[in-house]
Amino acid sequence: MENGVLDKLQRPLRDLRLSVTDRCNFRCRYCMPEEIFGPNFPFLSPDKILSLNELVRLTRIFVSLGVRKIRITGGEPLLRKDLPELIYRLNMINGVEDIAITTNGSLLKKFAPELFNAGLKRVNVSLDSLDDARFLQLNGNRSRVKNVLEGIQAASNAGLKVKVNMVVQKGKNDQDIVPMARYFKENKHTIRFIEYMDVGNSNGWRMEEVITKQEILNRIGEVMPLEPIQPNYIGEVATRYRYLDDDQEIGIISSVTEPFCSACSRARVSAEGKLYTCLFASKGYDLSHFLRSEMSDEEIADTIKNIWNNRGDRYSDERGEGNISKNRPKIEMSHIGG
Ligand code: SAM
Ligand code: SF4
Ligand code: SF4
């Protein structure tokens, strides 16, 4: 495989995460706590957000630099009315090998068939508990569990491959690890457990609230024995396991206790078109400015190439080494979508 554009640590640019809106119909405490993201929060005005044409053009430019996989995220991407059309047009770009969406699932029941017909093949649905009271507590009273489970069912019925993401927080939903594992084992969907991360500055993250990969594995393995399986590809963020009694797979994303910066090939673009070269970046590069100027695709590609060539981000590795200042400003998760 050719290497395309490399950063300072020889990591290629392979994945693009497009946040298509900064708005969300949930208020998960670890991402958009209600007291900060309230009615007066200055969300982006529609003219600031990248249009469909701008998103398609930008993706084409990234693909010319070596990007092969696209993830659409938010905020809540399904709030964006032109999402099926976006999927359809991104699918037409020569060189795009994979498109996925990360969603809270609340609107999937309505939109899954349309997304499938637009060419989407897979979707990751976030769900942090099967217990209604806890789920409501976690999402700021916005949705019951049933709503998301119906969304998952609708996606599956429409022909989409579904993976479920659960962010685990000690004392908030760690009692749900085993019930979630069991439920999705029975329903034959891959679930990925995500270590709670210190993204942004508004969730008050503390290391004591992290349940480690090892502990998650221990808790599940005690009741449903597991064995490791090979990664699908180099740089896969989730480590994979399978249950011994069937072929059902689970994954664990251990960005806190076992960071994977050395293979990180992901660029992130926020809804207003800022490029971030790390989930924990303090600053972004305003690409909307270039898209709305006279610059050609080649000139914009050159600019992005330069930014990538100068990238040295390895925040999670540095956190592991104890080299992160507590006061370092970071972009909010809802702004770049994970
Ligand atoms: N709204 C969509 C959703 O919830 O799937 C997409 C955007 S959301 C920011 C993307 C993912 O980031 C979700 O799976 C969410 O659970 C995860 N996430 C948000 N804050 C997090 C944190 N502090 N640590 C780990 N994962 C987090
Ligand atoms: Fe919304 Fe997703 Fe953030 Fe929850 S995690 S508030 S659903 S963007
Ligand atoms: Fe990539 Fe930054 Fe996460 Fe490391 S901390 S894996 S560089 S996004």
Short mmCIF file of C-alpha atoms and ligand atoms in Angstrom, two decimals, residues 11 260-261 264 266 268 278-280 311 313-316, ligand 3:
data_model
loop_
_atom_site.label_atom_id
_atom_site.label_comp_id
_atom_site.label_asym_id
_atom_site.label_seq_id
_atom_site.Cartn_x
_atom_site.Cartn_y
_atom_site.Cartn_z
CA ARG A 11 1.56 8.08 10.47
CA PHE A 260 -2.94 3.79 20.43
CA CYS A 261 -1.45 7.09 19.25
CA CYS A 264 -3.48 7.10 14.75
CA ARG A 266 -7.50 10.09 11.93
CA ARG A 268 -11.31 15.36 12.32
CA CYS A 278 -6.17 15.03 17.51
CA LEU A 279 -9.28 14.42 19.59
CA PHE A 280 -7.59 16.38 22.38
CA ARG A 311 1.42 16.80 13.05
CA ASP A 313 0.00 14.74 18.34
CA ARG A 314 0.16 11.90 20.83
CA TYR A 315 -1.99 13.19 23.68
CA SER A 316 -3.07 9.83 25.13
FE1 SF4 B 3 -4.98 10.00 17.92
FE2 SF4 B 3 -4.82 12.07 19.58
FE3 SF4 B 3 -6.26 9.91 20.24
FE4 SF4 B 3 -3.59 9.79 20.22
S1 SF4 B 3 -4.83 11.03 21.55
S2 SF4 B 3 -5.02 8.27 19.35
S3 SF4 B 3 -3.13 11.15 18.47
S4 SF4 B 3 -6.66 11.31 18.53
#
